[in-house]
Each structure stands twice: as C-alpha cells, then as structure tokens.
Amino acid sequence: MVSKIVWSSLAIRSYIDNITYLESNWTKKELSNFIAATERKLKVLKQFPQIGYASKQNKYLRKTLIGKRIILIYRYRPRKNAIELVRFFDGRQNL
C-alpha cells in the first residue's frame, strides 16, 4: 500500500483546467462525477499502484482512465512509497 500521493504542478493545473472546462461546457452533474471518480481512482491507486497501463513513450509513466475520456498520467515511486500525479488529460479539449 502506498502511503502518499504527490501532485505535480502540471497535475494541479490540468486538474483545475478540467474542472473549469466541465463547469463551462457541461452540467454540475458531470463536474461532480469527475471529482468523485478522481477521488475513487486515487483510493484504488493507493491500494494497487501498478493498476494503470505502462506508457509506451516512457517506461516510468503509467496511465489510467478517470471516467470515459479523462486520462490520469502518473509515476509510481516504490522507493519513496509514493505515487506522483503527472497530468490529467481530456481528449475533448484542444490542449
């Protein structure tokens, strides 16, 4: 079990960008679903940090879906007993 989750500055910024996008283009229901899905996924990652798919571009990064279209990119650091959140990517946006 992982003891902590660390948010990178890019992860924080992309998470806020996704919230802003959902607030302006979708309903409050989709926004609350995204936030709840993120919280659930982080709990699962703490239990099973290697559940995400390994990235083909970078062997240290892993990807997992949050909802239908938002991908969480993260790095598992077993020596530090931590998961570093790298970025939330939403394919609906032109980022």
PDB file of N, CA and C in Angstrom:
ATOM      1  N   MET A   1       0.838  -1.193   0.000  1.00  0.00           N
ATOM      2  CA  MET A   1       0.000   0.000   0.000  1.00  0.00           C
ATOM      3  C   MET A   1       0.878   1.250   0.000  1.00  0.00           C
ATOM      4  N   VAL A   2       0.517   2.201  -0.815  1.00  0.00           N
ATOM      5  CA  VAL A   2       1.265   3.452  -0.950  1.00  0.00           C
ATOM      6  C   VAL A   2       0.846   4.403   0.166  1.00  0.00           C
ATOM      7  N   SER A   3       1.814   5.072   0.741  1.00  0.00           N
ATOM      8  CA  SER A   3       1.496   5.958   1.854  1.00  0.00           C
ATOM      9  C   SER A   3       1.054   7.352   1.429  1.00  0.00           C
ATOM     10  N   LYS A   4       1.512   7.815   0.262  1.00  0.00           N
ATOM     11  CA  LYS A   4       1.127   9.178  -0.110  1.00  0.00           C
ATOM     12  C   LYS A   4       0.989   9.338  -1.617  1.00  0.00           C
ATOM     13  N   ILE A   5       0.205  10.350  -1.978  1.00  0.00           N
ATOM     14  CA  ILE A   5       0.039  10.760  -3.370  1.00  0.00           C
ATOM     15  C   ILE A   5       0.530  12.192  -3.469  1.00  0.00           C
ATOM     16  N   VAL A   6       1.429  12.422  -4.417  1.00  0.00           N
ATOM     17  CA  VAL A   6       2.031  13.740  -4.605  1.00  0.00           C
ATOM     18  C   VAL A   6       1.522  14.309  -5.928  1.00  0.00           C
ATOM     19  N   TRP A   7       1.033  15.542  -5.883  1.00  0.00           N
ATOM     20  CA  TRP A   7       0.534  16.223  -7.085  1.00  0.00           C
ATOM     21  C   TRP A   7       1.640  17.110  -7.647  1.00  0.00           C
ATOM     22  N   SER A   8       1.986  16.916  -8.909  1.00  0.00           N
ATOM     23  CA  SER A   8       2.929  17.826  -9.564  1.00  0.00           C
ATOM     24  C   SER A   8       2.191  19.122  -9.890  1.00  0.00           C
ATOM     25  N   SER A   9       2.949  20.164 -10.203  1.00  0.00           N
ATOM     26  CA  SER A   9       2.308  21.433 -10.557  1.00  0.00           C
ATOM     27  C   SER A   9       1.483  21.291 -11.840  1.00  0.00           C
ATOM     28  N   LEU A  10       1.960  20.480 -12.778  1.00  0.00           N
ATOM     29  CA  LEU A  10       1.206  20.234 -14.014  1.00  0.00           C
ATOM     30  C   LEU A  10      -0.084  19.463 -13.722  1.00  0.00           C
ATOM     31  N   ALA A  11      -0.034  18.522 -12.805  1.00  0.00           N
ATOM     32  CA  ALA A  11      -1.240  17.772 -12.430  1.00  0.00           C
ATOM     33  C   ALA A  11      -2.282  18.702 -11.805  1.00  0.00           C
ATOM     34  N   ILE A  12      -1.849  19.578 -10.944  1.00  0.00           N
ATOM     35  CA  ILE A  12      -2.770  20.532 -10.315  1.00  0.00           C
ATOM     36  C   ILE A  12      -3.390  21.431 -11.376  1.00  0.00           C
ATOM     37  N   ARG A  13      -2.551  21.964 -12.243  1.00  0.00           N
ATOM     38  CA  ARG A  13      -3.027  22.875 -13.293  1.00  0.00           C
ATOM     39  C   ARG A  13      -3.992  22.157 -14.249  1.00  0.00           C
ATOM     40  N   SER A  14      -3.660  20.940 -14.660  1.00  0.00           N
ATOM     41  CA  SER A  14      -4.528  20.232 -15.599  1.00  0.00           C
ATOM     42  C   SER A  14      -5.822  19.764 -14.929  1.00  0.00           C
ATOM     43  N   TYR A  15      -5.769  19.456 -13.642  1.00  0.00           N
ATOM     44  CA  TYR A  15      -6.981  19.101 -12.896  1.00  0.00           C
ATOM     45  C   TYR A  15      -7.926  20.306 -12.828  1.00  0.00           C
ATOM     46  N   ILE A  16      -7.376  21.456 -12.499  1.00  0.00           N
ATOM     47  CA  ILE A  16      -8.172  22.690 -12.444  1.00  0.00           C
ATOM     48  C   ILE A  16      -8.704  23.049 -13.832  1.00  0.00           C
ATOM     49  N   ASP A  17      -7.888  22.868 -14.860  1.00  0.00           N
ATOM     50  CA  ASP A  17      -8.341  23.123 -16.236  1.00  0.00           C
ATOM     51  C   ASP A  17      -9.520  22.230 -16.600  1.00  0.00           C
ATOM     52  N   ASN A  18      -9.465  20.967 -16.194  1.00  0.00           N
ATOM     53  CA  ASN A  18     -10.575  20.054 -16.462  1.00  0.00           C
ATOM     54  C   ASN A  18     -11.829  20.477 -15.713  1.00  0.00           C
ATOM     55  N   ILE A  19     -11.679  20.917 -14.486  1.00  0.00           N
ATOM     56  CA  ILE A  19     -12.831  21.388 -13.709  1.00  0.00           C
ATOM     57  C   ILE A  19     -13.424  22.629 -14.372  1.00  0.00           C
ATOM     58  N   THR A  20     -12.575  23.557 -14.779  1.00  0.00           N
ATOM     59  CA  THR A  20     -13.045  24.770 -15.449  1.00  0.00           C
ATOM     60  C   THR A  20     -13.778  24.430 -16.741  1.00  0.00           C
ATOM     61  N   TYR A  21     -13.218  23.521 -17.518  1.00  0.00           N
ATOM     62  CA  TYR A  21     -13.845  23.085 -18.767  1.00  0.00           C
ATOM     63  C   TYR A  21     -15.213  22.467 -18.496  1.00  0.00           C
ATOM     64  N   LEU A  22     -15.294  21.588 -17.516  1.00  0.00           N
ATOM     65  CA  LEU A  22     -16.573  20.945 -17.198  1.00  0.00           C
ATOM     66  C   LEU A  22     -17.595  21.962 -16.687  1.00  0.00           C
ATOM     67  N   GLU A  23     -17.148  22.929 -15.896  1.00  0.00           N
ATOM     68  CA  GLU A  23     -18.057  23.963 -15.392  1.00  0.00           C
ATOM     69  C   GLU A  23     -18.653  24.787 -16.523  1.00  0.00           C
ATOM     70  N   SER A  24     -17.853  25.087 -17.527  1.00  0.00           N
ATOM     71  CA  SER A  24     -18.333  25.974 -18.591  1.00  0.00           C
ATOM     72  C   SER A  24     -19.026  25.242 -19.736  1.00  0.00           C
ATOM     73  N   ASN A  25     -18.786  23.949 -19.900  1.00  0.00           N
ATOM     74  CA  ASN A  25     -19.339  23.241 -21.051  1.00  0.00           C
ATOM     75  C   ASN A  25     -20.281  22.090 -20.701  1.00  0.00           C
ATOM     76  N   TRP A  26     -20.337  21.692 -19.470  1.00  0.00           N
ATOM     77  CA  TRP A  26     -21.152  20.560 -19.067  1.00  0.00           C
ATOM     78  C   TRP A  26     -21.978  20.935 -17.838  1.00  0.00           C
ATOM     79  N   THR A  27     -22.721  19.995 -17.311  1.00  0.00           N
ATOM     80  CA  THR A  27     -23.578  20.278 -16.158  1.00  0.00           C
ATOM     81  C   THR A  27     -22.827  20.037 -14.852  1.00  0.00           C
ATOM     82  N   LYS A  28     -23.451  20.464 -13.769  1.00  0.00           N
ATOM     83  CA  LYS A  28     -22.858  20.234 -12.448  1.00  0.00           C
ATOM     84  C   LYS A  28     -22.739  18.746 -12.146  1.00  0.00           C
ATOM     85  N   LYS A  29     -23.640  17.964 -12.724  1.00  0.00           N
ATOM     86  CA  LYS A  29     -23.601  16.519 -12.506  1.00  0.00           C
ATOM     87  C   LYS A  29     -22.304  15.931 -13.063  1.00  0.00           C
ATOM     88  N   GLU A  30     -21.930  16.305 -14.286  1.00  0.00           N
ATOM     89  CA  GLU A  30     -20.684  15.811 -14.869  1.00  0.00           C
ATOM     90  C   GLU A  30     -19.476  16.279 -14.068  1.00  0.00           C
ATOM     91  N   LEU A  31     -19.530  17.500 -13.571  1.00  0.00           N
ATOM     92  CA  LEU A  31     -18.446  18.020 -12.753  1.00  0.00           C
ATOM     93  C   LEU A  31     -18.300  17.210 -11.469  1.00  0.00           C
ATOM     94  N   SER A  32     -19.405  16.988 -10.771  1.00  0.00           N
ATOM     95  CA  SER A  32     -19.328  16.218  -9.527  1.00  0.00           C
ATOM     96  C   SER A  32     -18.940  14.768  -9.798  1.00  0.00           C
ATOM     97  N   ASN A  33     -19.373  14.214 -10.943  1.00  0.00           N
ATOM     98  CA  ASN A  33     -18.963  12.856 -11.311  1.00  0.00           C
ATOM     99  C   ASN A  33     -17.450  12.771 -11.517  1.00  0.00           C
ATOM    100  N   PHE A  34     -16.886  13.795 -12.162  1.00  0.00           N
ATOM    101  CA  PHE A  34     -15.444  13.816 -12.391  1.00  0.00           C
ATOM    102  C   PHE A  34     -14.680  13.881 -11.075  1.00  0.00           C
ATOM    103  N   ILE A  35     -15.099  14.738 -10.179  1.00  0.00           N
ATOM    104  CA  ILE A  35     -14.414  14.881  -8.892  1.00  0.00           C
ATOM    105  C   ILE A  35     -14.517  13.588  -8.085  1.00  0.00           C
ATOM    106  N   ALA A  36     -15.717  12.992  -8.057  1.00  0.00           N
ATOM    107  CA  ALA A  36     -15.908  11.738  -7.323  1.00  0.00           C
ATOM    108  C   ALA A  36     -15.098  10.603  -7.953  1.00  0.00           C
ATOM    109  N   ALA A  37     -15.077  10.542  -9.290  1.00  0.00           N
ATOM    110  CA  ALA A  37     -14.314   9.496  -9.974  1.00  0.00           C
ATOM    111  C   ALA A  37     -12.819   9.641  -9.700  1.00  0.00           C
ATOM    112  N   THR A  38     -12.345  10.880  -9.636  1.00  0.00           N
ATOM    113  CA  THR A  38     -10.936  11.121  -9.329  1.00  0.00           C
ATOM    114  C   THR A  38     -10.612  10.631  -7.923  1.00  0.00           C
ATOM    115  N   GLU A  39     -11.455  10.960  -6.962  1.00  0.00           N
ATOM    116  CA  GLU A  39     -11.228  10.520  -5.580  1.00  0.00           C
ATOM    117  C   GLU A  39     -11.235   8.997  -5.476  1.00  0.00           C
ATOM    118  N   ARG A  40     -12.186   8.354  -6.171  1.00  0.00           N
ATOM    119  CA  ARG A  40     -12.234   6.883  -6.151  1.00  0.00           C
ATOM    120  C   ARG A  40     -10.986   6.278  -6.771  1.00  0.00           C
ATOM    121  N   LYS A  41     -10.552   6.835  -7.897  1.00  0.00           N
ATOM    122  CA  LYS A  41      -9.369   6.308  -8.581  1.00  0.00           C
ATOM    123  C   LYS A  41      -8.124   6.462  -7.721  1.00  0.00           C
ATOM    124  N   LEU A  42      -7.997   7.578  -7.023  1.00  0.00           N
ATOM    125  CA  LEU A  42      -6.828   7.777  -6.164  1.00  0.00           C
ATOM    126  C   LEU A  42      -6.813   6.774  -5.010  1.00  0.00           C
ATOM    127  N   LYS A  43      -7.984   6.440  -4.483  1.00  0.00           N
ATOM    128  CA  LYS A  43      -8.054   5.416  -3.433  1.00  0.00           C
ATOM    129  C   LYS A  43      -7.625   4.060  -3.968  1.00  0.00           C
ATOM    130  N   VAL A  44      -8.058   3.732  -5.179  1.00  0.00           N
ATOM    131  CA  VAL A  44      -7.671   2.463  -5.792  1.00  0.00           C
ATOM    132  C   VAL A  44      -6.164   2.445  -6.054  1.00  0.00           C
ATOM    133  N   LEU A  45      -5.627   3.553  -6.557  1.00  0.00           N
ATOM    134  CA  LEU A  45      -4.193   3.625  -6.837  1.00  0.00           C
ATOM    135  C   LEU A  45      -3.358   3.447  -5.574  1.00  0.00           C
ATOM    136  N   LYS A  46      -3.848   3.943  -4.459  1.00  0.00           N
ATOM    137  CA  LYS A  46      -3.113   3.764  -3.209  1.00  0.00           C
ATOM    138  C   LYS A  46      -3.014   2.286  -2.839  1.00  0.00           C
ATOM    139  N   GLN A  47      -4.028   1.520  -3.170  1.00  0.00           N
ATOM    140  CA  GLN A  47      -4.030   0.082  -2.882  1.00  0.00           C
ATOM    141  C   GLN A  47      -3.262  -0.709  -3.942  1.00  0.00           C
ATOM    142  N   PHE A  48      -3.440  -0.321  -5.206  1.00  0.00           N
ATOM    143  CA  PHE A  48      -2.851  -1.043  -6.334  1.00  0.00           C
ATOM    144  C   PHE A  48      -2.148  -0.057  -7.265  1.00  0.00           C
ATOM    145  N   PRO A  49      -0.950   0.393  -6.912  1.00  0.00           N
ATOM    146  CA  PRO A  49      -0.291   1.466  -7.672  1.00  0.00           C
ATOM    147  C   PRO A  49       0.099   1.104  -9.104  1.00  0.00           C
ATOM    148  N   GLN A  50       0.172  -0.158  -9.422  1.00  0.00           N
ATOM    149  CA  GLN A  50       0.576  -0.529 -10.777  1.00  0.00           C
ATOM    150  C   GLN A  50      -0.601  -0.947 -11.639  1.00  0.00           C
ATOM    151  N   ILE A  51      -1.803  -0.534 -11.257  1.00  0.00           N
ATOM    152  CA  ILE A  51      -3.005  -0.923 -11.985  1.00  0.00           C
ATOM    153  C   ILE A  51      -3.092  -0.264 -13.368  1.00  0.00           C
ATOM    154  N   GLY A  52      -2.476   0.890 -13.537  1.00  0.00           N
ATOM    155  CA  GLY A  52      -2.537   1.598 -14.812  1.00  0.00           C
ATOM    156  C   GLY A  52      -1.679   0.932 -15.880  1.00  0.00           C
ATOM    157  N   TYR A  53      -1.951   1.292 -17.128  1.00  0.00           N
ATOM    158  CA  TYR A  53      -1.181   0.771 -18.251  1.00  0.00           C
ATOM    159  C   TYR A  53       0.169   1.464 -18.325  1.00  0.00           C
ATOM    160  N   ALA A  54       1.201   0.699 -18.594  1.00  0.00           N
ATOM    161  CA  ALA A  54       2.527   1.286 -18.767  1.00  0.00           C
ATOM    162  C   ALA A  54       2.545   2.096 -20.058  1.00  0.00           C
ATOM    163  N   SER A  55       3.162   3.255 -20.007  1.00  0.00           N
ATOM    164  CA  SER A  55       3.275   4.116 -21.175  1.00  0.00           C
ATOM    165  C   SER A  55       4.292   3.533 -22.155  1.00  0.00           C
ATOM    166  N   LYS A  56       3.987   3.638 -23.431  1.00  0.00           N
ATOM    167  CA  LYS A  56       4.923   3.173 -24.453  1.00  0.00           C
ATOM    168  C   LYS A  56       6.060   4.179 -24.648  1.00  0.00           C
ATOM    169  N   GLN A  57       5.786   5.452 -24.388  1.00  0.00           N
ATOM    170  CA  GLN A  57       6.773   6.506 -24.604  1.00  0.00           C
ATOM    171  C   GLN A  57       7.775   6.609 -23.440  1.00  0.00           C
ATOM    172  N   ASN A  58       7.317   6.310 -22.226  1.00  0.00           N
ATOM    173  CA  ASN A  58       8.172   6.454 -21.054  1.00  0.00           C
ATOM    174  C   ASN A  58       7.882   5.314 -20.101  1.00  0.00           C
ATOM    175  N   LYS A  59       8.864   4.459 -19.872  1.00  0.00           N
ATOM    176  CA  LYS A  59       8.624   3.252 -19.081  1.00  0.00           C
ATOM    177  C   LYS A  59       8.324   3.541 -17.611  1.00  0.00           C
ATOM    178  N   TYR A  60       8.568   4.740 -17.149  1.00  0.00           N
ATOM    179  CA  TYR A  60       8.299   5.078 -15.754  1.00  0.00           C
ATOM    180  C   TYR A  60       6.893   5.634 -15.530  1.00  0.00           C
ATOM    181  N   LEU A  61       6.211   5.975 -16.620  1.00  0.00           N
ATOM    182  CA  LEU A  61       4.869   6.548 -16.503  1.00  0.00           C
ATOM    183  C   LEU A  61       3.806   5.476 -16.714  1.00  0.00           C
ATOM    184  N   ARG A  62       2.667   5.678 -16.052  1.00  0.00           N
ATOM    185  CA  ARG A  62       1.520   4.794 -16.192  1.00  0.00           C
ATOM    186  C   ARG A  62       0.300   5.654 -16.473  1.00  0.00           C
ATOM    187  N   LYS A  63      -0.718   5.046 -17.126  1.00  0.00           N
ATOM    188  CA  LYS A  63      -1.938   5.766 -17.477  1.00  0.00           C
ATOM    189  C   LYS A  63      -3.143   4.981 -16.976  1.00  0.00           C
ATOM    190  N   THR A  64      -4.149   5.712 -16.531  1.00  0.00           N
ATOM    191  CA  THR A  64      -5.398   5.085 -16.131  1.00  0.00           C
ATOM    192  C   THR A  64      -6.547   6.030 -16.455  1.00  0.00           C
ATOM    193  N   LEU A  65      -7.679   5.463 -16.769  1.00  0.00           N
ATOM    194  CA  LEU A  65      -8.852   6.272 -17.110  1.00  0.00           C
ATOM    195  C   LEU A  65      -9.583   6.752 -15.868  1.00  0.00           C
ATOM    196  N   ILE A  66     -10.044   7.986 -15.972  1.00  0.00           N
ATOM    197  CA  ILE A  66     -10.968   8.530 -14.987  1.00  0.00           C
ATOM    198  C   ILE A  66     -12.200   8.905 -15.789  1.00  0.00           C
ATOM    199  N   GLY A  67     -13.271   8.206 -15.571  1.00  0.00           N
ATOM    200  CA  GLY A  67     -14.440   8.418 -16.408  1.00  0.00           C
ATOM    201  C   GLY A  67     -14.202   7.833 -17.782  1.00  0.00           C
ATOM    202  N   LYS A  68     -14.865   8.416 -18.782  1.00  0.00           N
ATOM    203  CA  LYS A  68     -14.771   7.866 -20.126  1.00  0.00           C
ATOM    204  C   LYS A  68     -13.650   8.480 -20.962  1.00  0.00           C
ATOM    205  N   ARG A  69     -13.323   9.746 -20.717  1.00  0.00           N
ATOM    206  CA  ARG A  69     -12.389  10.431 -21.620  1.00  0.00           C
ATOM    207  C   ARG A  69     -11.189  11.078 -20.947  1.00  0.00           C
ATOM    208  N   ILE A  70     -11.140  11.078 -19.653  1.00  0.00           N
ATOM    209  CA  ILE A  70     -10.034  11.748 -18.965  1.00  0.00           C
ATOM    210  C   ILE A  70      -9.009  10.705 -18.529  1.00  0.00           C
ATOM    211  N   ILE A  71      -7.777  10.922 -18.919  1.00  0.00           N
ATOM    212  CA  ILE A  71      -6.686  10.010 -18.593  1.00  0.00           C
ATOM    213  C   ILE A  71      -5.813  10.648 -17.522  1.00  0.00           C
ATOM    214  N   LEU A  72      -5.526   9.878 -16.494  1.00  0.00           N
ATOM    215  CA  LEU A  72      -4.592  10.314 -15.462  1.00  0.00           C
ATOM    216  C   LEU A  72      -3.247   9.665 -15.762  1.00  0.00           C
ATOM    217  N   ILE A  73      -2.228  10.489 -15.899  1.00  0.00           N
ATOM    218  CA  ILE A  73      -0.871  10.013 -16.114  1.00  0.00           C
ATOM    219  C   ILE A  73      -0.133  10.180 -14.791  1.00  0.00           C
ATOM    220  N   TYR A  74       0.491   9.099 -14.339  1.00  0.00           N
ATOM    221  CA  TYR A  74       1.161   9.137 -13.042  1.00  0.00           C
ATOM    222  C   TYR A  74       2.442   8.314 -13.066  1.00  0.00           C
ATOM    223  N   ARG A  75       3.236   8.520 -12.034  1.00  0.00           N
ATOM    224  CA  ARG A  75       4.501   7.810 -11.874  1.00  0.00           C
ATOM    225  C   ARG A  75       4.471   7.135 -10.500  1.00  0.00           C
ATOM    226  N   TYR A  76       4.723   5.837 -10.492  1.00  0.00           N
ATOM    227  CA  TYR A  76       4.796   5.102  -9.223  1.00  0.00           C
ATOM    228  C   TYR A  76       6.238   5.074  -8.757  1.00  0.00           C
ATOM    229  N   ARG A  77       6.472   5.500  -7.528  1.00  0.00           N
ATOM    230  CA  ARG A  77       7.817   5.546  -6.965  1.00  0.00           C
ATOM    231  C   ARG A  77       7.877   4.608  -5.758  1.00  0.00           C
ATOM    232  N   PRO A  78       8.201   3.330  -6.004  1.00  0.00           N
ATOM    233  CA  PRO A  78       8.177   2.367  -4.908  1.00  0.00           C
ATOM    234  C   PRO A  78       9.187   2.661  -3.799  1.00  0.00           C
ATOM    235  N   ARG A  79      10.331   3.202  -4.130  1.00  0.00           N
ATOM    236  CA  ARG A  79      11.343   3.509  -3.096  1.00  0.00           C
ATOM    237  C   ARG A  79      10.871   4.603  -2.150  1.00  0.00           C
ATOM    238  N   LYS A  80      10.121   5.552  -2.697  1.00  0.00           N
ATOM    239  CA  LYS A  80       9.580   6.633  -1.874  1.00  0.00           C
ATOM    240  C   LYS A  80       8.208   6.295  -1.315  1.00  0.00           C
ATOM    241  N   ASN A  81       7.685   5.126  -1.728  1.00  0.00           N
ATOM    242  CA  ASN A  81       6.354   4.692  -1.313  1.00  0.00           C
ATOM    243  C   ASN A  81       5.323   5.766  -1.644  1.00  0.00           C
ATOM    244  N   ALA A  82       5.383   6.246  -2.898  1.00  0.00           N
ATOM    245  CA  ALA A  82       4.519   7.350  -3.313  1.00  0.00           C
ATOM    246  C   ALA A  82       4.099   7.198  -4.776  1.00  0.00           C
ATOM    247  N   ILE A  83       3.000   7.851  -5.082  1.00  0.00           N
ATOM    248  CA  ILE A  83       2.528   7.995  -6.449  1.00  0.00           C
ATOM    249  C   ILE A  83       2.580   9.474  -6.770  1.00  0.00           C
ATOM    250  N   GLU A  84       3.240   9.813  -7.873  1.00  0.00           N
ATOM    251  CA  GLU A  84       3.304  11.206  -8.314  1.00  0.00           C
ATOM    252  C   GLU A  84       2.334  11.382  -9.475  1.00  0.00           C
ATOM    253  N   LEU A  85       1.333  12.224  -9.284  1.00  0.00           N
ATOM    254  CA  LEU A  85       0.391  12.527 -10.353  1.00  0.00           C
ATOM    255  C   LEU A  85       1.064  13.515 -11.296  1.00  0.00           C
ATOM    256  N   VAL A  86       1.082  13.173 -12.582  1.00  0.00           N
ATOM    257  CA  VAL A  86       1.790  13.991 -13.556  1.00  0.00           C
ATOM    258  C   VAL A  86       0.833  14.916 -14.300  1.00  0.00           C
ATOM    259  N   ARG A  87      -0.287  14.337 -14.808  1.00  0.00           N
ATOM    260  CA  ARG A  87      -1.195  15.161 -15.612  1.00  0.00           C
ATOM    261  C   ARG A  87      -2.549  14.486 -15.774  1.00  0.00           C
ATOM    262  N   PHE A  88      -3.591  15.297 -15.855  1.00  0.00           N
ATOM    263  CA  PHE A  88      -4.924  14.845 -16.236  1.00  0.00           C
ATOM    264  C   PHE A  88      -5.135  15.315 -17.667  1.00  0.00           C
ATOM    265  N   PHE A  89      -5.423  14.387 -18.567  1.00  0.00           N
ATOM    266  CA  PHE A  89      -5.588  14.739 -19.977  1.00  0.00           C
ATOM    267  C   PHE A  89      -6.996  14.390 -20.420  1.00  0.00           C
ATOM    268  N   ASP A  90      -7.694  15.379 -20.990  1.00  0.00           N
ATOM    269  CA  ASP A  90      -9.045  15.187 -21.506  1.00  0.00           C
ATOM    270  C   ASP A  90      -8.998  15.324 -23.006  1.00  0.00           C
ATOM    271  N   GLY A  91      -9.350  14.256 -23.702  1.00  0.00           N
ATOM    272  CA  GLY A  91      -9.307  14.255 -25.155  1.00  0.00           C
ATOM    273  C   GLY A  91     -10.303  15.179 -25.819  1.00  0.00           C
ATOM    274  N   ARG A  92     -11.326  15.652 -25.077  1.00  0.00           N
ATOM    275  CA  ARG A  92     -12.308  16.563 -25.660  1.00  0.00           C
ATOM    276  C   ARG A  92     -11.779  17.971 -25.818  1.00  0.00           C
ATOM    277  N   GLN A  93     -10.726  18.286 -25.098  1.00  0.00           N
ATOM    278  CA  GLN A  93     -10.208  19.641 -25.142  1.00  0.00           C
ATOM    279  C   GLN A  93      -9.077  19.745 -26.144  1.00  0.00           C
ATOM    280  N   ASN A  94      -8.876  20.928 -26.626  1.00  0.00           N
ATOM    281  CA  ASN A  94      -7.760  21.210 -27.515  1.00  0.00           C
ATOM    282  C   ASN A  94      -6.652  21.817 -26.656  1.00  0.00           C
ATOM    283  N   LEU A  95      -5.853  20.957 -26.019  1.00  0.00           N
ATOM    284  CA  LEU A  95      -4.819  21.439 -25.102  1.00  0.00           C
ATOM    285  C   LEU A  95      -3.513  21.705 -25.805  1.00  0.00           C
TER     286      LEU A  95
END
